[in-house]
Structure formats: C-alpha cells, structure tokens
Amino acid sequence: MTEKRSGKKERCYGRYFLGAVILFYIVLFLVTPEGIQKALRISAEVFLQLVPVLVLIIVVMGLLNYFLNPKTVSKYVGQGSGSKGWLLAISTGMLSHGPIYIWYPLLKELRDQGMRSGLVAAFLYNRAIKMPHLPLMVYYFGTVFVVVLLMYMVIASLVIGKLIEMIEK
C-alpha cells in the first residue's frame, strides 16, 4: 500500500515538474521567442542523440527482467554476494559507458530485485574511472599517480558503499 502511494506521489511530482517547465517555456516565449526556438531545437537534438541509448537501456532492462529473477540478482549482488558482489560492482562501474543518468533506471531495477545499496554506490563511484582514458592519464600524470589514484578511488568506493549500507540499516 505504501509503495502504491509512493508511486502515485512520484507521478504527481513528475506532472508538476512538466507543468512548471511548460509554463516556464511559455513565459520565456513571450519574452524572447528566438531564444526559446533555439533552446527547443537544441533540446530536440540532445533528445535525438539519446534515443539510441535509451532504446538500448530499455532492451537491456527487458532482457534483465526476462532472464534475471530476484534469486539470481541476490546471488551475484544481493545480501549474500560478499566480496564477489563488490568486485562485480567495481569492475562493471569501471567498464560502463554513457551518461550516468541512463544507468539509473537499470540500477533501480536491480535494486528492486535485491541488489545491495552499497554496491549501487560502488558502481556509481567507479564510473569516474574510465578505462579508455587511463593511457592518457598515465601520459599526463605518470604511472605512480594513476595507480595511487585508482587504488584510492576503489577503496573510497568501498568505504562509501559500506557507509550507505550502515546508514540504511
């Protein structure tokens, strides 16, 4: 019952936000119509760039829903996952690409199926490490700096993940 109310509340906030944005655009259109046309054109271009990624994420979420069940998620990233779960969250965070907000629905889905919140935090934290950029970082900052920084980031992600799990209890 509580989830039902929470979902209904979220939908209402979304409508209020959409209404506020539309109202904001109408007011700005009255003030500067050329600026609004330019803003809408840029927004449309960004949206069109995101469509393939959104479609991919929807397909991945559909496949996850079809192939994964809460028992499987729990095995790999759930309460009993242990160090394998941390390793999986950290490594997939480092390997993930694309805008971070694209990952939110997928992580929410996994969390709803039993993924630990600490592992979600570790995944998100380790997204800052971009494997394709590592050679460039080594070129500019040196190997020792990059290795120490990466170790610090991984350790920090573990600490933050554990803190989140402690706070949620």
PDB file of C-alpha atoms in Angstrom:
ATOM      1  CA  MET A   1       0.000   0.000   0.000  1.00  0.00           C
ATOM      2  CA  THR A   2       2.860   2.371   0.908  1.00  0.00           C
ATOM      3  CA  GLU A   3       4.685   1.657  -2.397  1.00  0.00           C
ATOM      4  CA  LYS A   4       1.447   2.332  -4.265  1.00  0.00           C
ATOM      5  CA  ARG A   5       1.131   5.743  -2.580  1.00  0.00           C
ATOM      6  CA  SER A   6       4.810   6.492  -3.165  1.00  0.00           C
ATOM      7  CA  GLY A   7       4.487   5.662  -6.876  1.00  0.00           C
ATOM      8  CA  LYS A   8       1.391   7.860  -7.151  1.00  0.00           C
ATOM      9  CA  LYS A   9       3.255  10.702  -5.425  1.00  0.00           C
ATOM     10  CA  GLU A  10       6.195  10.334  -7.827  1.00  0.00           C
ATOM     11  CA  ARG A  11       3.828  10.531 -10.803  1.00  0.00           C
ATOM     12  CA  CYS A  12       2.274  13.724  -9.368  1.00  0.00           C
ATOM     13  CA  TYR A  13       5.712  15.312  -8.901  1.00  0.00           C
ATOM     14  CA  GLY A  14       6.544  14.446 -12.492  1.00  0.00           C
ATOM     15  CA  ARG A  15       3.367  16.147 -13.714  1.00  0.00           C
ATOM     16  CA  TYR A  16       4.044  19.221 -11.586  1.00  0.00           C
ATOM     17  CA  PHE A  17       7.583  19.402 -12.938  1.00  0.00           C
ATOM     18  CA  LEU A  18       6.384  19.007 -16.539  1.00  0.00           C
ATOM     19  CA  GLY A  19       3.725  21.678 -15.976  1.00  0.00           C
ATOM     20  CA  ALA A  20       6.290  24.049 -14.464  1.00  0.00           C
ATOM     21  CA  VAL A  21       8.669  23.522 -17.407  1.00  0.00           C
ATOM     22  CA  ILE A  22       5.896  24.130 -19.963  1.00  0.00           C
ATOM     23  CA  LEU A  23       4.784  27.257 -18.097  1.00  0.00           C
ATOM     24  CA  PHE A  24       8.408  28.436 -17.929  1.00  0.00           C
ATOM     25  CA  TYR A  25       8.798  27.954 -21.702  1.00  0.00           C
ATOM     26  CA  ILE A  26       5.552  29.834 -22.403  1.00  0.00           C
ATOM     27  CA  VAL A  27       6.667  32.782 -20.266  1.00  0.00           C
ATOM     28  CA  LEU A  28      10.093  32.837 -21.903  1.00  0.00           C
ATOM     29  CA  PHE A  29       8.484  32.557 -25.361  1.00  0.00           C
ATOM     30  CA  LEU A  30       6.606  35.780 -24.628  1.00  0.00           C
ATOM     31  CA  VAL A  31       9.852  37.473 -23.581  1.00  0.00           C
ATOM     32  CA  THR A  32      12.291  36.088 -26.167  1.00  0.00           C
ATOM     33  CA  PRO A  33      10.757  33.871 -28.876  1.00  0.00           C
ATOM     34  CA  GLU A  34      14.067  33.410 -30.744  1.00  0.00           C
ATOM     35  CA  GLY A  35      15.788  32.140 -27.605  1.00  0.00           C
ATOM     36  CA  ILE A  36      13.054  29.596 -26.957  1.00  0.00           C
ATOM     37  CA  GLN A  37      13.169  28.320 -30.523  1.00  0.00           C
ATOM     38  CA  LYS A  38      16.922  27.864 -30.210  1.00  0.00           C
ATOM     39  CA  ALA A  39      16.506  26.112 -26.830  1.00  0.00           C
ATOM     40  CA  LEU A  40      13.828  23.778 -28.212  1.00  0.00           C
ATOM     41  CA  ARG A  41      15.980  22.976 -31.252  1.00  0.00           C
ATOM     42  CA  ILE A  42      18.974  22.133 -29.032  1.00  0.00           C
ATOM     43  CA  SER A  43      16.762  20.067 -26.711  1.00  0.00           C
ATOM     44  CA  ALA A  44      15.432  18.122 -29.704  1.00  0.00           C
ATOM     45  CA  GLU A  45      18.989  17.458 -30.921  1.00  0.00           C
ATOM     46  CA  VAL A  46      20.052  16.183 -27.484  1.00  0.00           C
ATOM     47  CA  PHE A  47      16.946  14.022 -27.276  1.00  0.00           C
ATOM     48  CA  LEU A  48      17.630  12.521 -30.706  1.00  0.00           C
ATOM     49  CA  GLN A  49      21.196  11.727 -29.628  1.00  0.00           C
ATOM     50  CA  LEU A  50      19.868   9.964 -26.536  1.00  0.00           C
ATOM     51  CA  VAL A  51      17.201   7.877 -28.301  1.00  0.00           C
ATOM     52  CA  PRO A  52      19.568   5.040 -29.342  1.00  0.00           C
ATOM     53  CA  VAL A  53      20.991   4.827 -25.810  1.00  0.00           C
ATOM     54  CA  LEU A  54      17.517   4.872 -24.284  1.00  0.00           C
ATOM     55  CA  VAL A  55      16.381   2.106 -26.631  1.00  0.00           C
ATOM     56  CA  LEU A  56      19.457   0.053 -25.714  1.00  0.00           C
ATOM     57  CA  ILE A  57      18.801   0.516 -21.995  1.00  0.00           C
ATOM     58  CA  ILE A  58      15.139  -0.451 -22.421  1.00  0.00           C
ATOM     59  CA  VAL A  59      16.192  -3.603 -24.294  1.00  0.00           C
ATOM     60  CA  VAL A  60      18.770  -4.452 -21.601  1.00  0.00           C
ATOM     61  CA  MET A  61      16.176  -3.874 -18.875  1.00  0.00           C
ATOM     62  CA  GLY A  62      13.735  -6.121 -20.732  1.00  0.00           C
ATOM     63  CA  LEU A  63      16.358  -8.852 -21.040  1.00  0.00           C
ATOM     64  CA  LEU A  64      17.242  -8.478 -17.365  1.00  0.00           C
ATOM     65  CA  ASN A  65      13.597  -8.792 -16.411  1.00  0.00           C
ATOM     66  CA  TYR A  66      13.269 -11.877 -18.577  1.00  0.00           C
ATOM     67  CA  PHE A  67      16.463 -13.683 -17.547  1.00  0.00           C
ATOM     68  CA  LEU A  68      17.088 -12.411 -14.014  1.00  0.00           C
ATOM     69  CA  ASN A  69      14.982 -13.148 -11.053  1.00  0.00           C
ATOM     70  CA  PRO A  70      15.482 -11.850  -7.527  1.00  0.00           C
ATOM     71  CA  LYS A  71      17.245 -15.100  -6.566  1.00  0.00           C
ATOM     72  CA  THR A  72      19.864 -14.663  -9.303  1.00  0.00           C
ATOM     73  CA  VAL A  73      20.382 -10.970  -8.501  1.00  0.00           C
ATOM     74  CA  SER A  74      20.704 -11.834  -4.825  1.00  0.00           C
ATOM     75  CA  LYS A  75      23.342 -14.446  -5.657  1.00  0.00           C
ATOM     76  CA  TYR A  76      25.595 -12.014  -7.528  1.00  0.00           C
ATOM     77  CA  VAL A  77      24.892  -8.591  -5.966  1.00  0.00           C
ATOM     78  CA  GLY A  78      22.497  -9.285  -3.114  1.00  0.00           C
ATOM     79  CA  GLN A  79      22.996  -9.606   0.640  1.00  0.00           C
ATOM     80  CA  GLY A  80      24.947 -12.856   0.381  1.00  0.00           C
ATOM     81  CA  SER A  81      27.159 -11.805  -2.523  1.00  0.00           C
ATOM     82  CA  GLY A  82      30.165 -10.923  -0.351  1.00  0.00           C
ATOM     83  CA  SER A  83      33.410  -9.861  -1.973  1.00  0.00           C
ATOM     84  CA  LYS A  84      32.280 -11.161  -5.392  1.00  0.00           C
ATOM     85  CA  GLY A  85      29.473  -8.595  -5.352  1.00  0.00           C
ATOM     86  CA  TRP A  86      31.871  -5.767  -4.536  1.00  0.00           C
ATOM     87  CA  LEU A  87      34.266  -6.902  -7.242  1.00  0.00           C
ATOM     88  CA  LEU A  88      31.423  -7.129  -9.771  1.00  0.00           C
ATOM     89  CA  ALA A  89      30.069  -3.665  -8.871  1.00  0.00           C
ATOM     90  CA  ILE A  90      33.514  -2.045  -9.014  1.00  0.00           C
ATOM     91  CA  SER A  91      34.578  -3.692 -12.278  1.00  0.00           C
ATOM     92  CA  THR A  92      31.274  -3.052 -14.071  1.00  0.00           C
ATOM     93  CA  GLY A  93      31.340   0.550 -12.828  1.00  0.00           C
ATOM     94  CA  MET A  94      34.770   0.994 -14.406  1.00  0.00           C
ATOM     95  CA  LEU A  95      33.696  -0.626 -17.675  1.00  0.00           C
ATOM     96  CA  SER A  96      30.365   1.188 -18.010  1.00  0.00           C
ATOM     97  CA  HIS A  97      29.986   3.985 -20.522  1.00  0.00           C
ATOM     98  CA  GLY A  98      27.432   6.598 -21.490  1.00  0.00           C
ATOM     99  CA  PRO A  99      25.685   9.271 -19.485  1.00  0.00           C
ATOM    100  CA  ILE A 100      25.259   8.352 -15.833  1.00  0.00           C
ATOM    101  CA  TYR A 101      21.526   9.101 -15.763  1.00  0.00           C
ATOM    102  CA  ILE A 102      20.977   6.365 -18.331  1.00  0.00           C
ATOM    103  CA  TRP A 103      22.173   3.854 -15.741  1.00  0.00           C
ATOM    104  CA  TYR A 104      19.744   4.990 -13.028  1.00  0.00           C
ATOM    105  CA  PRO A 105      16.669   3.024 -14.244  1.00  0.00           C
ATOM    106  CA  LEU A 106      18.737  -0.143 -14.686  1.00  0.00           C
ATOM    107  CA  LEU A 107      20.283   0.180 -11.219  1.00  0.00           C
ATOM    108  CA  LYS A 108      16.853   0.893  -9.710  1.00  0.00           C
ATOM    109  CA  GLU A 109      15.502  -2.238 -11.359  1.00  0.00           C
ATOM    110  CA  LEU A 110      18.403  -4.303  -9.987  1.00  0.00           C
ATOM    111  CA  ARG A 111      17.982  -2.710  -6.558  1.00  0.00           C
ATOM    112  CA  ASP A 112      14.266  -3.523  -6.595  1.00  0.00           C
ATOM    113  CA  GLN A 113      15.237  -7.130  -7.302  1.00  0.00           C
ATOM    114  CA  GLY A 114      17.625  -7.247  -4.344  1.00  0.00           C
ATOM    115  CA  MET A 115      20.891  -5.508  -5.267  1.00  0.00           C
ATOM    116  CA  ARG A 116      22.623  -4.050  -2.217  1.00  0.00           C
ATOM    117  CA  SER A 117      22.610  -0.253  -1.993  1.00  0.00           C
ATOM    118  CA  GLY A 118      26.311  -0.245  -1.165  1.00  0.00           C
ATOM    119  CA  LEU A 119      27.040  -2.000  -4.434  1.00  0.00           C
ATOM    120  CA  VAL A 120      24.969   0.571  -6.313  1.00  0.00           C
ATOM    121  CA  ALA A 121      27.082   3.299  -4.690  1.00  0.00           C
ATOM    122  CA  ALA A 122      30.318   1.470  -5.547  1.00  0.00           C
ATOM    123  CA  PHE A 123      29.168   1.073  -9.162  1.00  0.00           C
ATOM    124  CA  LEU A 124      28.323   4.765  -9.463  1.00  0.00           C
ATOM    125  CA  TYR A 125      31.534   5.866  -7.732  1.00  0.00           C
ATOM    126  CA  ASN A 126      33.733   3.763 -10.001  1.00  0.00           C
ATOM    127  CA  ARG A 127      32.125   5.209 -13.121  1.00  0.00           C
ATOM    128  CA  ALA A 128      34.609   8.045 -12.635  1.00  0.00           C
ATOM    129  CA  ILE A 129      37.346   5.620 -13.694  1.00  0.00           C
ATOM    130  CA  LYS A 130      37.324   5.434 -17.480  1.00  0.00           C
ATOM    131  CA  MET A 131      39.437   2.599 -18.825  1.00  0.00           C
ATOM    132  CA  PRO A 132      39.900   4.146 -22.299  1.00  0.00           C
ATOM    133  CA  HIS A 133      41.274   7.315 -20.662  1.00  0.00           C
ATOM    134  CA  LEU A 134      43.864   5.559 -18.490  1.00  0.00           C
ATOM    135  CA  PRO A 135      46.705   5.700 -21.068  1.00  0.00           C
ATOM    136  CA  LEU A 136      46.100   9.428 -21.452  1.00  0.00           C
ATOM    137  CA  MET A 137      46.108   9.886 -17.675  1.00  0.00           C
ATOM    138  CA  VAL A 138      49.393   7.966 -17.445  1.00  0.00           C
ATOM    139  CA  TYR A 139      50.839  10.159 -20.191  1.00  0.00           C
ATOM    140  CA  TYR A 140      49.929  13.389 -18.376  1.00  0.00           C
ATOM    141  CA  PHE A 141      50.298  12.392 -14.707  1.00  0.00           C
ATOM    142  CA  GLY A 142      52.582   9.361 -14.637  1.00  0.00           C
ATOM    143  CA  THR A 143      52.023   5.725 -13.714  1.00  0.00           C
ATOM    144  CA  VAL A 144      52.521   6.095  -9.954  1.00  0.00           C
ATOM    145  CA  PHE A 145      49.997   8.911  -9.717  1.00  0.00           C
ATOM    146  CA  VAL A 146      47.375   6.978 -11.735  1.00  0.00           C
ATOM    147  CA  VAL A 147      47.874   3.729  -9.796  1.00  0.00           C
ATOM    148  CA  VAL A 148      47.636   5.505  -6.427  1.00  0.00           C
ATOM    149  CA  LEU A 149      44.586   7.487  -7.564  1.00  0.00           C
ATOM    150  CA  LEU A 150      42.810   4.357  -8.844  1.00  0.00           C
ATOM    151  CA  MET A 151      43.532   2.467  -5.636  1.00  0.00           C
ATOM    152  CA  TYR A 152      42.245   5.426  -3.615  1.00  0.00           C
ATOM    153  CA  MET A 153      39.070   5.603  -5.716  1.00  0.00           C
ATOM    154  CA  VAL A 154      38.358   1.882  -5.364  1.00  0.00           C
ATOM    155  CA  ILE A 155      38.960   1.998  -1.593  1.00  0.00           C
ATOM    156  CA  ALA A 156      36.819   5.139  -1.297  1.00  0.00           C
ATOM    157  CA  SER A 157      34.002   3.417  -3.210  1.00  0.00           C
ATOM    158  CA  LEU A 158      34.133   0.510  -0.750  1.00  0.00           C
ATOM    159  CA  VAL A 159      34.014   2.888   2.223  1.00  0.00           C
ATOM    160  CA  ILE A 160      31.128   4.874   0.755  1.00  0.00           C
ATOM    161  CA  GLY A 161      29.233   1.705  -0.115  1.00  0.00           C
ATOM    162  CA  LYS A 162      29.669   0.362   3.424  1.00  0.00           C
ATOM    163  CA  LEU A 163      28.610   3.726   4.904  1.00  0.00           C
ATOM    164  CA  ILE A 164      25.446   3.739   2.821  1.00  0.00           C
ATOM    165  CA  GLU A 165      24.611   0.225   3.958  1.00  0.00           C
ATOM    166  CA  MET A 166      25.215   1.207   7.593  1.00  0.00           C
ATOM    167  CA  ILE A 167      23.027   4.312   7.228  1.00  0.00           C
ATOM    168  CA  GLU A 168      20.188   2.320   5.631  1.00  0.00           C
ATOM    169  CA  LYS A 169      20.058  -0.198   8.496  1.00  0.00           C
TER     170      LYS A 169
END
